[in-house]
Amino acid sequence: MSEQLIYGTAYYYEYLPMDRMEEDFRMMTKAGFNTIRIAESTWSTWEPQDGVFDFTYLHRVLKAAGNHGLSVIVGTPTYAIPSWLAKKYPDILSDTHSGRCRYGARQNFDMTHPGYRFHAERIIRRLLEEVKGYDCVIGFQLDNETKPYDTCSEYAQKLFKEHLIEQYGTTDALNDKMGLAYWSNSIADWDDLPDVRGTINASFGGEYEAFQRSIVTEFLSWQRNILEEYRQPDQFVTHNFDFEWRLYSYGFQPEAEQFEASKALTIAGCDIYHPSEHALTGAEISFCGANAYGLKKSNYLVLETEAQGNFGWLPYPGQLRLQAFAQLASGAEGISYWHWHSIHNAVESYWKGVLSHDFSEGAVYQEAATIGKDFQRLSGKLIHLKKKNRIAIMVSSRSQTGLRWFPTAQQGAKPDHDYNDYLRWICDTCYRMNAEYDILNDTERDFSKYDVLILPVLYAAEEELIEAVRRYVENGGKIITTFKSFFADPVLKIYHDTQPHGLTKCLGVHYDRFTRPVDVELKSSVISLPEHCAVTDWMELLEDPDAEVLCTYDHPAWGGIPAVTRNTYGNGQAVYLGCCFDAAGLEAVLACLFREWGVFLPDSHYPLIIKKGISREGKLITYYLNFSREEQKFRSPCEGTELLQEESVSRDQELVLPPWGVKILETDI
């Protein structure tokens, strides 16, 4: 990796309405940009007809970038196929739960199709042959926001059957493990395996979803293996993982096993988009950044984020800077805007870039230039920031699948909330409290470096994980886990003993009844809850607690029944949240627990966000980020230097953050 923070932008010379490359690169270098990202979107430009290649634009961009001192990230152009390829193989377009895709959109093909793999490998190799020898190429991006695109093709289902045969050996074993006797779904011959699109069995359907995620892992590994024949040792390999999309980046990605897939990379990458203007909170930057940092337990690249972005996201003055430094505060090695110039046609014409449609040096460009200059000046101090968080939050693809099949709703009804809502319930509460956290995958087994382990809706958990959690508590760890956890095994077969499975002694509580709360509130004589702390979505009626009861339900029928408990087990403690409730109530519960457990929290609270890390020089770097339109004040905890203004700061000195402002303190540890 470079020893400079990456400050980049996607650049699509092919999309320009006129030839202005030299002017664009002059404007970039003037504004402090040092990197462009190219090539991932334009297969039809490089190969306009089957076997006919034209890399004229590619060489012009690479030569000009080198001349202007710009580094280049080259993306493999495999996520949007040319029309001739769809015509050559009509079944290359993905056959999904909703039917066959039509040509036109991106990411609408079957990645398991032999014809796709043949032509994808050919264009990858031809592209890599063209770019080798260019010193300006610093790294490669494999594909783009890769997902399985819900392929249910005959090719994919054949591979799935082979996977099941390898996994289970016999149909009897498959029938037993997945409970296929229900509604006469069991099979006696592997050739009788039904089409996955009709199944009513969560184990069978969930296993296919896990298989679809494995397609992504295999696909990126396959591309990496091709790339290894061409890349130089100092050129990195990344991928721009994205997140569950709710008109912006929201939650843990359900369609890829990102922790496994990231093993094909030398550095993780991600795309983070979020609301701005009055709706800018920084919560998406923080959550998605923690997810990206967790993939390889190291720094990552933000390969796409917004400059102006979607309609309604035009940043207030100061917000672009705030967003950029908030990314660094979470551990990013740099950011890259999507995109440089606003596009003049097609579906993303109003997803605006650094430049508006008139290419002028407008207000957004001018603010971007201040970021570029600060990145240049401070790279040595801000790059390679290492996070040393003492709280960990676990995520689980299998549990996410489980909650999709069995949501917190009546059967057949659309749930009010899903896995990511509950995950963000926990993560956003920690964020507002300035309780920084790492995100762990459910394949982790050693939690000894953390003071607190939080396990939101861990619906599907294997025995080995349950034992690791129990042992962590016994050895002195502190856990917080929630409703609908430890309920089923990894293939979503519900455990048939006392719930929560395997942890009733550790948690000091059990239950066999649960319901949807109506007019239920939480009350406590131990914790200062907000008035009228509403219980929502799901409630478990906890029984015979050996644990300390922290909160009970307030309701004519369910009143007095334990809702939140804490149990001492071995040398540690285990807290169980048996229901979902107001975020303000959750903050009160967590604040009480963290205080008693000796977890240090700053006095400051959202909208003043504080993030810390250790620099490569061994200094403590503390970011103070004001996510509000109001001035915020704080006192320096010790003497040091405020890096943006290059000013000395004394202990207990009052510092003022303007609306949407940033300060960065460098101090001794």
XYZ file of C-alpha atoms in Angstrom:
669
model
C 0.000 0.000 0.000
C 0.969 3.613 -0.565
C 2.234 5.671 2.344
C -0.209 8.388 1.287
C -3.899 8.468 2.094
C -5.830 7.690 -1.062
C -7.960 10.591 -2.223
C -9.637 9.455 -5.366
C -12.576 9.405 -7.684
C -14.090 7.095 -10.262
C -13.268 8.383 -13.726
C -15.182 7.302 -16.816
C -13.607 8.823 -19.904
C -15.987 6.699 -21.987
C -18.987 8.570 -20.551
C -17.758 12.114 -21.311
C -19.720 14.207 -23.844
C -16.432 15.752 -25.032
C -12.687 15.145 -24.761
C -11.561 16.979 -21.634
C -9.233 14.457 -19.989
C -6.270 16.813 -19.655
C -8.457 19.463 -18.042
C -10.008 16.907 -15.690
C -6.630 15.639 -14.540
C -5.363 19.197 -14.103
C -8.379 19.956 -11.901
C -7.858 16.762 -9.915
C -4.225 17.415 -9.099
C -5.017 21.039 -8.299
C -7.579 19.803 -5.733
C -5.239 17.247 -4.176
C -6.727 14.118 -5.737
C -4.088 11.435 -6.183
C -5.989 8.385 -7.483
C -8.549 7.451 -10.108
C -10.544 4.230 -10.356
C -11.326 2.983 -13.852
C -12.460 0.130 -16.097
C -14.917 -1.810 -13.922
C -18.028 -0.681 -15.798
C -17.156 -0.860 -19.478
C -16.806 -4.396 -20.835
C -18.666 -3.383 -24.005
C -16.117 -0.590 -24.574
C -13.146 -2.963 -24.322
C -14.858 -5.757 -26.291
C -17.554 -4.229 -28.551
C -18.018 -7.529 -30.388
C -17.240 -11.105 -29.512
C -13.464 -11.454 -29.688
C -12.935 -7.907 -31.013
C -10.997 -5.750 -28.542
C -10.337 -2.025 -28.418
C -8.360 -0.560 -25.504
C -7.763 2.877 -27.020
C -9.524 4.738 -24.185
C -7.734 2.637 -21.563
C -4.267 3.529 -22.804
C -5.118 7.208 -23.167
C -6.291 7.346 -19.547
C -3.321 5.392 -18.181
C -0.753 7.469 -20.054
C -2.359 10.765 -19.071
C -2.743 9.681 -15.446
C 0.944 8.805 -15.297
C 1.886 12.130 -16.807
C -0.155 13.978 -14.156
C 1.154 11.903 -11.247
C -2.184 10.185 -10.615
C -2.312 6.623 -9.343
C -4.820 4.216 -10.890
C -6.977 1.414 -9.483
C -8.066 -0.887 -12.319
C -11.333 -2.770 -11.919
C -12.167 -5.992 -13.740
C -15.171 -5.188 -15.977
C -17.218 -8.288 -15.218
C -20.312 -6.973 -13.421
C -22.095 -5.634 -16.523
C -22.136 -7.849 -19.600
C -22.288 -6.618 -23.231
C -25.437 -7.245 -25.262
C -23.698 -9.613 -27.688
C -22.904 -11.945 -24.775
C -26.555 -12.058 -23.687
C -27.547 -12.766 -27.286
C -24.945 -15.519 -27.631
C -26.173 -17.312 -24.501
C -29.843 -16.505 -23.841
C -29.703 -18.486 -20.590
C -26.795 -16.403 -19.291
C -29.306 -13.940 -17.842
C -30.115 -14.997 -14.318
C -33.124 -17.225 -13.695
C -34.322 -16.094 -10.271
C -37.163 -16.571 -7.779
C -38.948 -13.847 -9.768
C -38.252 -15.310 -13.194
C -35.746 -14.695 -15.972
C -33.963 -11.328 -16.099
C -33.963 -9.203 -19.230
C -30.915 -7.521 -20.690
C -30.184 -3.887 -19.838
C -29.482 -3.631 -16.135
C -26.160 -4.588 -14.584
C -25.579 -7.647 -12.370
C -28.395 -9.613 -13.974
C -26.507 -12.719 -15.146
C -25.675 -16.176 -13.846
C -22.117 -16.239 -12.498
C -22.107 -20.051 -12.635
C -22.831 -20.140 -16.383
C -19.884 -21.755 -18.240
C -20.197 -19.276 -21.091
C -20.030 -16.344 -18.697
C -16.942 -17.738 -16.995
C -15.182 -18.313 -20.340
C -15.776 -14.772 -21.597
C -15.177 -13.142 -18.195
C -11.783 -14.820 -17.945
C -10.925 -13.771 -21.491
C -11.716 -10.081 -20.915
C -9.921 -10.099 -17.537
C -6.774 -11.540 -19.099
C -6.860 -9.169 -22.068
C -7.331 -6.174 -19.771
C -4.484 -7.238 -17.484
C -2.200 -7.735 -20.464
C -2.938 -4.170 -21.517
C -2.280 -2.551 -18.113
C 0.891 -4.386 -17.163
C 3.919 -2.168 -17.404
C 2.132 0.986 -16.257
C 3.800 2.190 -13.062
C 0.771 4.313 -12.184
C -1.378 1.203 -11.552
C -1.250 0.700 -7.778
C -3.946 -1.911 -7.363
C -6.875 -3.870 -8.729
C -10.523 -4.123 -7.809
C -12.166 -7.502 -8.421
C -15.591 -7.054 -10.022
C -18.011 -4.637 -8.333
C -20.376 -5.009 -5.349
C -20.587 -8.706 -6.135
C -23.669 -10.697 -5.158
C -25.183 -13.907 -6.546
C -28.021 -11.989 -8.215
C -30.432 -14.674 -6.927
C -29.335 -17.143 -9.556
C -31.489 -20.266 -9.471
C -30.358 -21.568 -12.863
C -29.926 -25.202 -13.758
C -26.157 -24.672 -13.495
C -26.418 -23.226 -9.985
C -28.876 -25.839 -8.745
C -26.717 -28.635 -10.146
C -23.772 -27.263 -8.172
C -26.031 -27.006 -5.125
C -26.985 -30.656 -5.421
C -23.306 -31.604 -5.621
C -22.715 -29.495 -2.519
C -25.468 -31.325 -0.627
C -24.168 -34.746 -1.681
C -20.716 -33.814 -0.437
C -22.140 -32.370 2.776
C -24.633 -35.107 3.705
C -23.700 -38.199 1.712
C -27.156 -39.775 1.704
C -30.670 -38.535 1.151
C -31.680 -39.997 4.530
C -29.133 -37.767 6.253
C -30.395 -34.745 4.305
C -34.031 -35.564 5.131
C -33.267 -35.924 8.814
C -31.093 -32.822 9.175
C -33.518 -30.557 7.340
C -36.770 -32.116 8.521
C -37.945 -32.738 4.974
C -40.621 -35.205 6.078
C -42.826 -32.170 6.728
C -45.487 -31.888 4.020
C -43.950 -34.873 2.253
C -40.839 -33.004 1.109
C -38.387 -35.841 1.809
C -36.561 -37.463 -1.109
C -35.202 -40.980 -1.720
C -33.047 -40.190 -4.753
C -30.749 -37.220 -5.331
C -32.294 -36.748 -8.768
C -35.589 -36.005 -7.001
C -34.157 -32.914 -5.333
C -36.789 -30.221 -5.990
C -36.295 -26.769 -7.460
C -35.297 -24.511 -4.573
C -37.727 -21.812 -5.646
C -40.734 -23.748 -4.417
C -39.544 -24.843 -1.015
C -41.425 -24.086 2.191
C -38.628 -25.556 4.281
C -36.406 -22.931 5.924
C -33.500 -25.343 6.321
C -33.478 -26.256 2.631
C -34.134 -22.700 1.467
C -31.663 -21.231 3.941
C -28.975 -23.688 2.868
C -29.456 -22.576 -0.733
C -29.063 -18.949 0.328
C -25.810 -19.910 2.076
C -24.745 -21.685 -1.124
C -25.536 -18.552 -3.135
C -23.292 -16.558 -0.813
C -20.547 -19.127 -1.377
C -20.784 -18.439 -5.127
C -19.589 -14.895 -4.399
C -16.671 -16.190 -2.330
C -15.639 -18.637 -5.048
C -16.065 -16.034 -7.806
C -13.792 -13.461 -6.178
C -11.221 -16.135 -5.371
C -11.366 -17.279 -9.000
C -10.683 -13.741 -10.214
C -7.853 -13.326 -7.718
C -6.183 -16.483 -9.020
C -6.253 -15.083 -12.555
C -4.933 -11.740 -11.368
C -1.992 -13.354 -9.572
C -0.493 -14.278 -12.940
C -0.168 -10.582 -13.796
C 0.043 -8.303 -10.773
C 3.234 -7.032 -9.184
C 3.893 -7.692 -5.468
C 3.399 -4.028 -4.551
C -0.005 -3.821 -6.271
C -2.930 -4.402 -3.898
C -6.098 -6.405 -4.529
C -9.419 -5.154 -3.226
C -13.160 -5.323 -3.749
C -15.881 -2.774 -3.055
C -18.244 -4.665 -0.771
C -21.577 -2.971 -0.297
C -24.280 -3.186 2.344
C -27.973 -3.899 2.611
C -29.523 -1.076 0.626
C -32.428 1.087 1.826
C -31.893 3.947 -0.623
C -28.532 4.214 1.192
C -26.049 1.851 2.865
C -27.857 0.459 5.877
C -26.921 -2.934 7.217
C -25.036 -6.200 7.100
C -25.076 -7.567 3.537
C -27.400 -10.616 3.289
C -26.211 -11.767 -0.152
C -22.490 -12.312 0.417
C -20.385 -13.883 3.139
C -18.038 -10.933 3.166
C -15.705 -12.249 5.863
C -14.965 -15.355 3.775
C -14.917 -13.509 0.464
C -12.419 -10.951 1.759
C -9.791 -13.691 2.083
C -9.194 -13.215 -1.660
C -8.104 -9.608 -1.031
C -4.952 -7.952 0.242
C -7.040 -5.045 1.593
C -10.782 -4.868 2.139
C -12.794 -2.209 0.378
C -16.349 -0.941 0.602
C -18.895 1.492 -0.775
C -20.610 3.720 1.799
C -23.524 5.978 0.880
C -25.683 7.822 3.371
C -28.142 10.702 3.764
C -26.684 14.143 4.304
C -28.017 17.688 4.779
C -30.245 17.681 7.920
C -30.270 13.864 7.969
C -26.494 13.412 8.287
C -25.790 11.506 11.519
C -22.572 9.642 10.724
C -24.179 6.388 11.871
C -23.840 4.718 8.467
C -20.212 5.809 8.131
C -19.502 4.347 11.563
C -21.406 1.064 11.181
C -20.228 0.318 7.644
C -16.685 1.310 8.560
C -16.667 -1.062 11.527
C -17.949 -3.808 9.227
C -15.211 -3.107 6.662
C -12.461 -2.906 9.304
C -13.654 -6.203 10.750
C -13.359 -8.109 7.464
C -9.585 -8.385 7.756
C -9.180 -6.828 11.216
C -7.287 -4.028 9.541
C -7.592 -0.804 7.578
C -9.757 -0.669 4.490
C -10.489 1.501 1.466
C -13.689 3.417 0.872
C -13.829 2.853 -2.871
C -17.107 4.677 -3.374
C -18.777 7.397 -1.358
C -20.809 10.412 -2.297
C -19.682 13.863 -3.296
C -23.111 15.295 -4.125
C -24.721 11.913 -4.674
C -28.397 11.117 -4.845
C -31.104 13.773 -5.096
C -31.478 15.368 -1.670
C -27.918 14.625 -0.544
C -26.270 17.919 -1.506
C -23.929 18.436 1.467
C -24.277 21.511 3.618
C -21.074 23.585 3.734
C -18.606 21.664 5.878
C -20.346 18.302 5.582
C -18.106 16.965 2.827
C -15.067 17.516 5.062
C -16.833 16.027 8.063
C -17.762 12.925 6.082
C -14.237 12.441 4.758
C -12.573 12.652 8.164
C -15.279 10.487 9.738
C -14.266 7.757 7.270
C -10.622 8.052 8.360
C -11.683 8.001 12.015
C -13.206 4.555 11.495
C -9.988 3.186 10.005
C -10.210 3.972 6.283
C -6.938 4.349 4.347
C -8.581 6.867 2.079
C -11.750 7.612 0.151
C -12.812 7.697 -3.464
C -15.881 9.553 -4.723
C -18.353 8.067 -7.096
C -17.783 9.853 -9.343
C -15.757 12.698 -10.825
C -18.202 14.210 -13.279
C -21.979 14.032 -13.218
C -23.140 11.749 -16.017
C -25.205 13.202 -18.848
C -27.348 10.200 -19.733
C -28.740 6.876 -18.456
C -30.093 5.847 -15.092
C -27.539 7.524 -12.809
C -27.618 10.961 -14.433
C -28.819 12.593 -11.217
C -26.380 10.785 -8.947
C -24.046 13.754 -9.024
C -20.266 13.679 -8.758
C -17.565 16.068 -7.590
C -18.324 18.185 -10.662
C -21.833 19.109 -11.712
C -23.049 18.672 -15.276
C -21.344 21.901 -16.380
C -17.853 20.730 -15.212
C -17.232 23.991 -13.330
C -15.094 24.393 -10.215
C -18.214 24.667 -8.078
C -18.691 24.753 -4.314
C -18.422 20.970 -3.882
C -15.172 20.871 -5.856
C -13.789 23.735 -3.796
C -14.597 22.003 -0.501
C -13.171 18.739 -1.872
C -9.941 20.641 -2.588
C -9.589 21.554 1.102
C -9.829 17.855 1.968
C -7.233 16.984 -0.652
C -4.766 19.484 0.729
C -5.267 18.240 4.307
C -4.892 14.617 3.205
C -1.600 15.496 1.494
C -0.297 17.370 4.514
C -1.439 14.892 7.197
C -1.065 11.501 5.491
C 1.986 10.610 7.556
C 0.054 11.127 10.774
C -3.380 9.777 9.815
C -2.630 6.749 7.616
C -2.686 3.179 9.022
C -4.772 4.137 12.076
C -5.106 1.082 14.310
C -8.280 0.612 16.303
C -8.050 -0.826 19.819
C -11.716 -1.279 20.709
C -12.740 -3.164 23.845
C -16.321 -3.913 22.745
C -17.218 -6.421 20.031
C -20.551 -6.956 18.272
C -21.128 -10.248 16.447
C -22.886 -10.610 13.086
C -24.201 -13.801 11.543
C -25.323 -14.527 7.980
C -27.130 -17.685 9.093
C -29.040 -15.744 11.749
C -29.920 -13.070 9.203
C -31.345 -15.781 6.977
C -33.209 -17.271 9.931
C -34.906 -13.987 10.761
C -35.912 -13.563 7.135
C -37.664 -16.951 7.222
C -39.015 -16.484 10.749
C -39.409 -12.731 11.340
C -40.786 -10.950 14.373
C -44.256 -10.888 12.814
C -47.335 -13.030 12.578
C -47.070 -15.729 9.935
C -47.711 -14.221 6.527
C -47.412 -10.630 7.751
C -44.660 -8.245 6.754
C -42.390 -7.592 9.732
C -41.950 -4.099 11.056
C -38.243 -4.767 11.557
C -35.675 -7.317 10.497
C -32.185 -8.520 11.413
C -30.444 -5.331 10.357
C -32.897 -3.175 12.264
C -32.029 -5.031 15.466
C -28.327 -4.982 14.645
C -28.450 -1.235 14.065
C -30.530 -0.862 17.261
C -27.484 -2.086 19.147
C -24.785 -0.495 16.978
C -26.396 2.932 16.718
C -26.965 3.072 20.466
C -23.283 2.349 21.055
C -22.425 4.975 18.440
C -24.470 7.681 20.165
C -22.757 6.819 23.460
C -19.292 6.991 21.865
C -18.763 3.339 22.745
C -16.564 2.246 19.822
C -16.826 -1.392 18.812
C -15.406 -4.028 16.492
C -17.639 -6.212 14.336
C -16.906 -9.950 14.479
C -18.159 -12.793 12.336
C -19.853 -15.764 14.001
C -16.897 -17.948 12.987
C -14.824 -16.249 15.722
C -14.137 -18.293 18.840
C -11.593 -16.297 20.836
C -13.052 -13.173 22.454
C -10.410 -12.748 25.144
C -9.178 -9.358 23.848
C -12.588 -7.791 24.504
C -14.160 -6.592 27.749
C -17.693 -6.892 26.380
C -19.173 -9.141 23.674
C -22.616 -8.207 22.314
C -24.624 -10.845 20.453
C -27.693 -9.338 18.730
C -30.412 -11.756 17.547
C -27.962 -14.643 17.140
C -30.802 -16.882 16.013
C -28.679 -19.637 14.446
C -25.628 -20.751 16.405
C -23.589 -23.917 16.278
C -22.611 -25.778 19.413
C -18.958 -24.792 19.152
C -19.848 -21.093 19.200
C -22.222 -21.533 22.121
C -19.506 -23.288 24.087
C -17.001 -20.533 23.219
C -19.434 -17.892 24.510
C -20.062 -19.850 27.723
C -16.335 -20.312 28.294
C -15.676 -16.600 27.658
C -18.134 -15.634 30.395
C -16.842 -18.273 32.787
C -13.328 -16.874 32.348
C -14.402 -13.345 33.210
C -15.956 -11.918 30.059
C -19.141 -9.859 29.905
C -21.815 -10.628 27.309
C -25.046 -8.948 26.291
C -27.333 -11.037 24.136
C -30.863 -10.464 22.925
C -34.193 -12.109 22.224
C -34.331 -14.725 19.443
C -30.773 -15.846 20.123
C -29.378 -19.395 20.373
C -32.697 -20.740 19.081
C -31.673 -22.854 16.083
C -28.665 -24.631 14.631
C -26.838 -23.338 11.513
C -29.345 -25.005 9.149
C -32.213 -23.342 11.051
C -33.450 -26.498 12.768
C -34.796 -25.393 16.131
C -33.091 -26.853 19.178
C -35.523 -29.040 21.112
C -34.357 -28.358 24.655
C -34.747 -25.373 26.978
C -34.192 -21.969 25.386
C -31.798 -20.163 25.068
C -30.104 -23.375 23.982
C -26.929 -24.305 25.817
C -26.756 -21.090 27.830
C -29.570 -21.281 30.377
C -27.128 -21.739 33.279
C -24.800 -19.051 31.940
C -27.657 -16.582 31.474
C -29.512 -17.736 34.572
C -32.857 -17.636 32.819
C -35.037 -19.611 30.416
C -38.376 -19.258 28.608
C -40.845 -21.200 26.486
C -43.375 -18.426 25.756
C -43.030 -15.425 23.497
C -45.476 -13.052 21.875
C -45.930 -9.760 20.077
C -46.192 -6.951 22.644
C -49.217 -4.676 22.570
C -49.281 -1.705 24.964
C -46.356 -3.133 26.917
C -43.736 -0.976 28.610
C -40.489 -1.683 30.403
C -39.994 -0.685 34.010
C -37.114 -1.004 36.422
C -36.186 -0.218 40.025
C -32.496 -0.690 39.141
C -32.028 1.377 35.967
C -33.314 4.900 35.297
C -35.361 4.191 32.199
C -37.064 6.939 30.203
C -40.750 7.419 30.925
C -43.025 5.145 28.896
C -40.247 2.903 27.553
C -42.220 0.972 24.942
C -41.616 -2.709 24.201
C -41.981 -3.475 20.501
C -41.969 -6.326 17.987
C -41.117 -9.296 20.210
C -41.148 -10.222 23.894
C -40.089 -13.379 25.705
C -41.644 -14.256 29.055
C -38.564 -15.140 31.090
C -39.091 -17.678 33.864
C -37.536 -18.754 37.175
C -34.544 -16.435 36.947
C -31.498 -17.300 38.984
C -30.226 -14.029 37.543
C -30.748 -10.508 38.848
C -33.842 -8.961 37.283
C -32.969 -5.561 35.841
C -36.271 -4.797 34.084
C -39.777 -6.246 34.040
C -42.799 -5.836 31.805
C -45.514 -3.339 32.704
C -48.803 -4.766 31.426
C -52.123 -5.994 32.883
C -51.380 -9.634 31.971
C -47.588 -9.765 31.681
C -46.741 -7.256 34.390
C -43.878 -8.199 36.692
C -42.476 -10.869 34.390
C -38.694 -10.488 33.912
C -37.649 -8.830 30.648
C -33.954 -7.962 31.152
C -31.676 -9.970 33.447
C -28.054 -10.128 34.554
C -26.364 -13.280 35.823
C -22.966 -13.887 37.385
C -21.459 -17.025 35.914
C -17.954 -18.128 36.827
C -15.845 -14.984 36.811
C -18.004 -13.122 34.300
C -21.508 -11.785 33.761
C -24.196 -12.477 31.172
C -27.040 -10.059 30.369
C -30.141 -11.125 28.492
C -32.472 -8.680 26.723
C -35.688 -10.651 26.336
C -37.411 -8.052 24.195
C -36.935 -5.124 21.843
C -37.591 -1.700 23.351
C -37.006 2.004 22.810
C -33.489 3.041 21.830
C -33.415 5.520 24.717
C -34.186 2.667 27.096
C -31.429 0.558 25.557
C -29.007 3.417 26.043
C -29.955 3.604 29.723
C -29.410 -0.150 30.130
C -26.044 -0.105 28.345
C -24.855 2.985 30.228
C -25.622 1.289 33.545
C -23.860 -1.924 32.549
C -20.796 -0.243 31.026
C -20.400 1.950 34.096
C -20.548 -1.018 36.473
C -18.213 -3.051 34.274
C -15.605 -0.297 34.149
C -15.966 0.308 30.395
C -14.669 3.828 29.825
C -16.990 6.170 27.939
C -16.322 9.833 27.147
C -18.547 12.429 28.776
C -19.574 13.594 25.310
C -22.604 12.165 23.523
C -24.019 12.358 20.003
C -24.005 14.721 18.120
C -20.406 15.140 19.323
C -18.810 11.897 18.164
C -15.369 10.852 19.399
C -13.279 8.187 17.667
C -9.757 7.080 18.534
C -6.877 5.069 17.152
C -3.137 4.610 17.339
C -1.029 6.150 14.578
C 1.911 4.413 12.957
C 4.086 6.800 14.989
C 2.607 5.417 18.213
C 0.564 8.524 18.988
C -3.062 8.627 20.096
C -5.182 10.194 17.365
C -8.591 11.415 18.528
C -11.220 12.672 16.098
C -13.911 15.046 17.363
C -16.797 15.148 14.888
C -19.806 17.452 15.181
C -22.816 15.904 13.456
C -25.138 18.816 14.070
C -25.977 22.335 12.982
C -25.196 23.580 16.497
C -21.808 24.562 17.885
C -20.297 21.924 20.203
C -17.720 22.417 22.946
C -15.375 19.986 24.668
C -12.251 20.036 26.797
C -8.978 18.519 25.712
C -8.154 15.512 27.924
C -4.415 16.258 27.759
C -1.877 18.414 25.992
C -1.100 17.786 22.361
C -1.558 19.187 18.865
C -4.716 19.924 16.900
C -3.620 18.713 13.472
C -5.991 20.522 11.116
C -5.064 23.953 12.474
C -1.564 22.897 13.573
C -2.125 24.436 17.000
C -0.845 23.359 20.408
C -3.539 22.352 22.881
C -3.183 22.283 26.647
C -4.842 19.935 29.124
C -8.447 20.898 29.932
C -8.458 23.601 27.260
C -11.931 24.305 25.934
C -12.235 23.723 22.194
C -15.126 24.746 19.977
C -16.461 22.819 17.005
C -18.539 24.814 14.519
C -21.609 23.187 12.954
C -20.516 20.081 11.025
C -16.961 20.745 12.224
C -13.945 18.486 12.798
C -10.905 18.593 15.072
C -8.136 16.007 15.281
C -5.945 15.795 18.361
C -2.569 14.075 18.382
C -1.390 13.238 21.900
C 0.851 10.813 23.724
C -0.837 7.564 24.712
